[in-house]
Short mmCIF file of C-alpha atoms and ligand atoms in Angstrom, two decimals:
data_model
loop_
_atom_site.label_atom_id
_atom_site.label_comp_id
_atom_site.label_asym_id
_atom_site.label_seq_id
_atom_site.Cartn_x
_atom_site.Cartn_y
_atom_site.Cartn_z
CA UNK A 91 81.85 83.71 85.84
CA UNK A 92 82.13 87.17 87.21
CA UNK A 93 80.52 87.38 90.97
CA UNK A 94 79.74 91.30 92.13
CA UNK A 95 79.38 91.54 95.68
CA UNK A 96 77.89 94.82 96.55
CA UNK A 97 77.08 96.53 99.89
CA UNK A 98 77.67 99.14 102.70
CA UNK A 99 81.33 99.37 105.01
CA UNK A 100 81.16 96.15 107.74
CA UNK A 101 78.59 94.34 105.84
CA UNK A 102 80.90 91.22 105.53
CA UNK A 103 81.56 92.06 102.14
CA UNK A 104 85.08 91.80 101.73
CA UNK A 105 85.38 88.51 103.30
CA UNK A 106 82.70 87.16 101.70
CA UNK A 107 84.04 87.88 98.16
CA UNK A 108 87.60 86.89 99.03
CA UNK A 109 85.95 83.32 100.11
CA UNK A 110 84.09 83.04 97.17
CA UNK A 111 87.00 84.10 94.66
CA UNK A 112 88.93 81.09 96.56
CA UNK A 113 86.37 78.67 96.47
CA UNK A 114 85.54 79.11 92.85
CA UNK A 115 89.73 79.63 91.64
CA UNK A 116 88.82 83.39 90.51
CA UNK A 117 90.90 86.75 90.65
CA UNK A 118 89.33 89.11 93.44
CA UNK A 119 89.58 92.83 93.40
CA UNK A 120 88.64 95.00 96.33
CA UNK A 121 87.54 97.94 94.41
CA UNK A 122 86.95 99.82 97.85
CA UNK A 123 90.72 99.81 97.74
CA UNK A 124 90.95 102.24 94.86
CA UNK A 125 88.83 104.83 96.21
CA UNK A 126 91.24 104.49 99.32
CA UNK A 127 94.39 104.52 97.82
CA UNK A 128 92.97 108.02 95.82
CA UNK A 129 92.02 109.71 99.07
CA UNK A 130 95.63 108.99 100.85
CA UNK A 131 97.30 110.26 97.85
CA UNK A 132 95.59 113.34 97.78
CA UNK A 133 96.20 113.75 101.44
CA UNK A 134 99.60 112.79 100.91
CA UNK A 135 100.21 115.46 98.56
CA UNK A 136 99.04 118.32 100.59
CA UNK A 137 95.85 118.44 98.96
CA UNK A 138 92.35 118.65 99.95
CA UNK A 139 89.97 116.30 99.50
CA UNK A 140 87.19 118.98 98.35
CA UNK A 141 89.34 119.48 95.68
CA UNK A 142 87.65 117.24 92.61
CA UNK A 143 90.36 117.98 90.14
CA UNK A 144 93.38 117.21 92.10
CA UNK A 145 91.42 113.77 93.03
CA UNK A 146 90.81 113.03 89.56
CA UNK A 147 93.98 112.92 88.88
CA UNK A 148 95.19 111.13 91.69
CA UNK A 149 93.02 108.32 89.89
CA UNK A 150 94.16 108.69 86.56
CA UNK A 151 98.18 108.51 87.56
CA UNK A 152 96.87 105.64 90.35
CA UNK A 153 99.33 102.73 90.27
CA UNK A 154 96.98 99.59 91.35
CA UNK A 155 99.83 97.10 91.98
CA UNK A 156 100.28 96.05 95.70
CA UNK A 157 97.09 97.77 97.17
CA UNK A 158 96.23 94.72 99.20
CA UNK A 159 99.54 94.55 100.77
CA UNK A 160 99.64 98.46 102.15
CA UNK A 161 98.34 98.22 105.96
CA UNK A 162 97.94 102.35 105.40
CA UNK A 163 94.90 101.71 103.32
CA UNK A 164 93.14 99.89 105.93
CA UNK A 165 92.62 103.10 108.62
CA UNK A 166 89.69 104.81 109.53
CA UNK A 167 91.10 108.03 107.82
CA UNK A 168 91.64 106.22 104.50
CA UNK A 169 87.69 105.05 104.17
CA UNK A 170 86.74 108.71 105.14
CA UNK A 171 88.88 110.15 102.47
CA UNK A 172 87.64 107.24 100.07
CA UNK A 173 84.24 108.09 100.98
CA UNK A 174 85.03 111.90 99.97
CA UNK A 175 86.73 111.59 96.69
CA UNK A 176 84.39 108.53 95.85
CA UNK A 177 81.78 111.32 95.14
CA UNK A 178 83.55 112.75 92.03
CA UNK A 179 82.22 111.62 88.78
CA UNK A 180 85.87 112.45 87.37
CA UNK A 181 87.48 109.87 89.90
CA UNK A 182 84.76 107.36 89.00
CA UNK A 183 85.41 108.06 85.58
CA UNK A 184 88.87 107.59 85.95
CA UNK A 185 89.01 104.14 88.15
CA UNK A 186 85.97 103.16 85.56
CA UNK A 187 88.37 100.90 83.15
CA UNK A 188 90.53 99.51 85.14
CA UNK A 189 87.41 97.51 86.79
CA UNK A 190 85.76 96.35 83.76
CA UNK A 191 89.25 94.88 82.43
CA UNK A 192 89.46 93.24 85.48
CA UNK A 193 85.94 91.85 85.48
CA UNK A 194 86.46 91.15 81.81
CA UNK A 195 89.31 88.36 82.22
CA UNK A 196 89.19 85.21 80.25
CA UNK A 197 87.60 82.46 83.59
CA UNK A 198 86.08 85.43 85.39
CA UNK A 199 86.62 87.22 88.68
CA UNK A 200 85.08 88.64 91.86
CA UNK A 201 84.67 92.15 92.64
CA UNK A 202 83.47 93.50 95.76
CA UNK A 203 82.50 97.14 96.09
CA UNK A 204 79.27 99.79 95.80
CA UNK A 205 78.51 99.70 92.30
CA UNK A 206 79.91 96.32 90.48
CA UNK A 207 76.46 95.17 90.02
CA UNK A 208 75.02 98.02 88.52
CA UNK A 209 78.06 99.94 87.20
CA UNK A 210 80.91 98.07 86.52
CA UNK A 211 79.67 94.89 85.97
CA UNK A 212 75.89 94.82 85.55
CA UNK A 213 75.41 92.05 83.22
CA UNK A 214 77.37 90.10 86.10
CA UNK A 215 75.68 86.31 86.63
CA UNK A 216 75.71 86.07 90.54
CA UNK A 217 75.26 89.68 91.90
CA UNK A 218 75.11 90.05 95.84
CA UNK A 219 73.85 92.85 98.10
CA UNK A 220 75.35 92.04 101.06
CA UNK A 221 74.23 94.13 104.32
CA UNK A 222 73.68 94.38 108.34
CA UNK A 223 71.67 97.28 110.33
CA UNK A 224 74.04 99.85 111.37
CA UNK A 225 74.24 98.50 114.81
CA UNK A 226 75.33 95.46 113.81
CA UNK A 227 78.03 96.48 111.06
CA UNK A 228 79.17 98.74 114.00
CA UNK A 229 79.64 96.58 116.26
CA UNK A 230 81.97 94.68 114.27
CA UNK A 231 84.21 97.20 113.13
CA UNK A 232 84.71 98.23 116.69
CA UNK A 233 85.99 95.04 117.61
CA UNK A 234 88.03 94.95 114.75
CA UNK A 235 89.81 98.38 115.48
CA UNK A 236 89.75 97.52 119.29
CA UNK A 237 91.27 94.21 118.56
CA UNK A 238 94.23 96.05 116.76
CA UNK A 239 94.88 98.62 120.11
CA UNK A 240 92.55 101.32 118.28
CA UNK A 241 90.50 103.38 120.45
CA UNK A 242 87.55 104.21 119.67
CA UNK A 243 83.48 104.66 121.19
CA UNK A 244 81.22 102.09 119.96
CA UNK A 245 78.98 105.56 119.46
CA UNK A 246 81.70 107.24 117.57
CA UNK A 247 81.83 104.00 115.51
CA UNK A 248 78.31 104.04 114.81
CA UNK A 249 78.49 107.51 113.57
CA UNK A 250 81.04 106.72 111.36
CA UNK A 251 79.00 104.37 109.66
CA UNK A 252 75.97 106.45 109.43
CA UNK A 253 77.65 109.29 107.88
CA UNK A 254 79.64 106.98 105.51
CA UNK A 255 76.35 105.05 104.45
CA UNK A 256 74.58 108.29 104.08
CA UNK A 257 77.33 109.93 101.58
CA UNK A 258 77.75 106.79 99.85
CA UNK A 259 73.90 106.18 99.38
CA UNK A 260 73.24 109.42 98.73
CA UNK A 261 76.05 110.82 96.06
CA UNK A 262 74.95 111.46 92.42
CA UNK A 263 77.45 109.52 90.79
CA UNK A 264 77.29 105.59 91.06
CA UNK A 265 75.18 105.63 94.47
CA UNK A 266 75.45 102.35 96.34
CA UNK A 267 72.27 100.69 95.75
CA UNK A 268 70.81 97.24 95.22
CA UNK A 269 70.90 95.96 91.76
CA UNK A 270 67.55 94.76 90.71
CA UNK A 271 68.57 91.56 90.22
CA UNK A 272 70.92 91.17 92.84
CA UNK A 273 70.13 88.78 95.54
CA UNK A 274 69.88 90.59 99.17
CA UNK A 275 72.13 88.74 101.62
CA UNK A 276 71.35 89.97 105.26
CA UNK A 277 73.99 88.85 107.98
CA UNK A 278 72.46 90.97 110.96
CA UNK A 279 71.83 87.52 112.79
CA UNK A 280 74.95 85.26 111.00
CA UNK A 281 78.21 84.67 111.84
CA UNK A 282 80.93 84.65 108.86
CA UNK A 283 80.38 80.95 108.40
CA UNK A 284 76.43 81.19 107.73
CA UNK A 285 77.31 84.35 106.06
CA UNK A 286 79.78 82.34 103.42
CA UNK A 287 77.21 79.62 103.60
CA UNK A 288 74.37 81.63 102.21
CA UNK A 289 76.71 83.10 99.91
CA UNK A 290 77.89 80.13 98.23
CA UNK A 291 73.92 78.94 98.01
CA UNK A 292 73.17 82.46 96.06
CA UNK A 293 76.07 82.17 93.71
CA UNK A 294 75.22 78.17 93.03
CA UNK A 295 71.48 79.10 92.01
CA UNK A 296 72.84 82.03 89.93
CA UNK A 297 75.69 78.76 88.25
CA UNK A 298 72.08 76.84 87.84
CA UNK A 299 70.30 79.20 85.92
CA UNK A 300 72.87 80.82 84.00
CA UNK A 301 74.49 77.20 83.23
CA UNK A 302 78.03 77.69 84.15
O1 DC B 114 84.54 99.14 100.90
P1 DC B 114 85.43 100.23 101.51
O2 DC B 114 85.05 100.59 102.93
O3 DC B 114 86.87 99.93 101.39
O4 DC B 114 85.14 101.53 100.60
C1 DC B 114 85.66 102.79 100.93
C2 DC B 114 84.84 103.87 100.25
O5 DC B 114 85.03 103.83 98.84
C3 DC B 114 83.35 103.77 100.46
O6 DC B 114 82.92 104.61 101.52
C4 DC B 114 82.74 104.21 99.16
C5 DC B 114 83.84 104.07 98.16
N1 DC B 114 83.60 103.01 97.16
C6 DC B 114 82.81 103.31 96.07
O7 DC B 114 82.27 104.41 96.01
N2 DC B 114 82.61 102.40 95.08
C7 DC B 114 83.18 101.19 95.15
N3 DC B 114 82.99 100.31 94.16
C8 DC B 114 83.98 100.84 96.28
C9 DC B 114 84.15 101.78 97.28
#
């Protein structure tokens, strides 16, 4: 069964989809980790990130062993560049196979991102839009980085999000948007356990009618 979990940065995505891959024995990829790991290496190699060519290939040489293991991805400055680069069709293009052979294994597998359920993955049994207001998706991420000795203004934070949801919302290529028949998981009110809760319930109906 392959579960895409869609939705904007601090939605609860990510932990949501790493639950369910352990709950149901399945492979997880963070495909957010990608984009990230193509942004720091064109800002590793002197490059700019307006630069859609040196980004593209930056995702073609992109070695995707280990990803989950390199603390660097995880900054601030990492999902900006990822944000940037995640605009080029060319670095879509480029990260495009390496999804659907990982959605494609024998048993199944869990991908969490901005377009599994309508890109990568669209004929996907259980698809999840997972989201929060901006406020709320905020919030969290400030504690997170605050948490970790990061400072940072709950404001700043917010704008952060904004612009993020606004670029990746608003980009020609692979916008984040709901699937149509993705199931629209709102955890503005819900702590992680409700959150997994309800998730678990979606992906159970989606079992029951697909009869896996
Ligand atoms: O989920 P994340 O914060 O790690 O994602 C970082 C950026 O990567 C996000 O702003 C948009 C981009 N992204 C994307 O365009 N498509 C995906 N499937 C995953 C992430």
């Amino acid at each position: 069964m392959v579960i895409a979990v869609d939705g904007p940065a601090a939605s609860g995505k990510g932990t949501i989809a790493a639950r369910l891959a352990r709950t149901y024995g399945l492979p997880h990829l963070d495909t957010g980790l990608l984009y990230r790991a193509v942004g720091l290496k064109v800002l590793q190699d002197g490059g700019s990130l307006d630069d859609e060519s040196a980004a593209t290939e930056a995702a073609r040489g992109l070695d995707a062993t280990g990803l989950s293991d390199d603390a660097r991805l995880t900054t601030g400055e990492a999902g900006e560049a990822a944000s940037r680069v995640a605009g080029y069709p060319g670095v879509r293009a480029a990260l495009l196979e390496l999804q659907q052979a990982f959605a494609a294994q024998a048993g199944g597998a869990v991908l969490d991102g901005r377009d599994i359920g309508t890109v990568i993955a669209p004929d996907a049994p259980a698809k999840l839009f997972v989201t929060a207001t901006p406020e709320v998706r905020a919030t969290r991420r400030w504690k997170q980085l605050t948490a970790r000795g990061i400072e940072i203004s709950l404001e700043a934070m917010l704008a952060d999000i904004q612009r993020r949801d606004d670029r990746d919302a608003g980009r020609g290529a692979a916008p984040m948007v709901q699937a149509e028949d993705a199931v629209l998981l709102d955890t503005t009110d819900m702590g992680i356990e409700a959150a997994f809760d309800a998730a678990r319930r979606i992906v159970e109906a989606a079992r029951a009618k697909h009869g896996l």
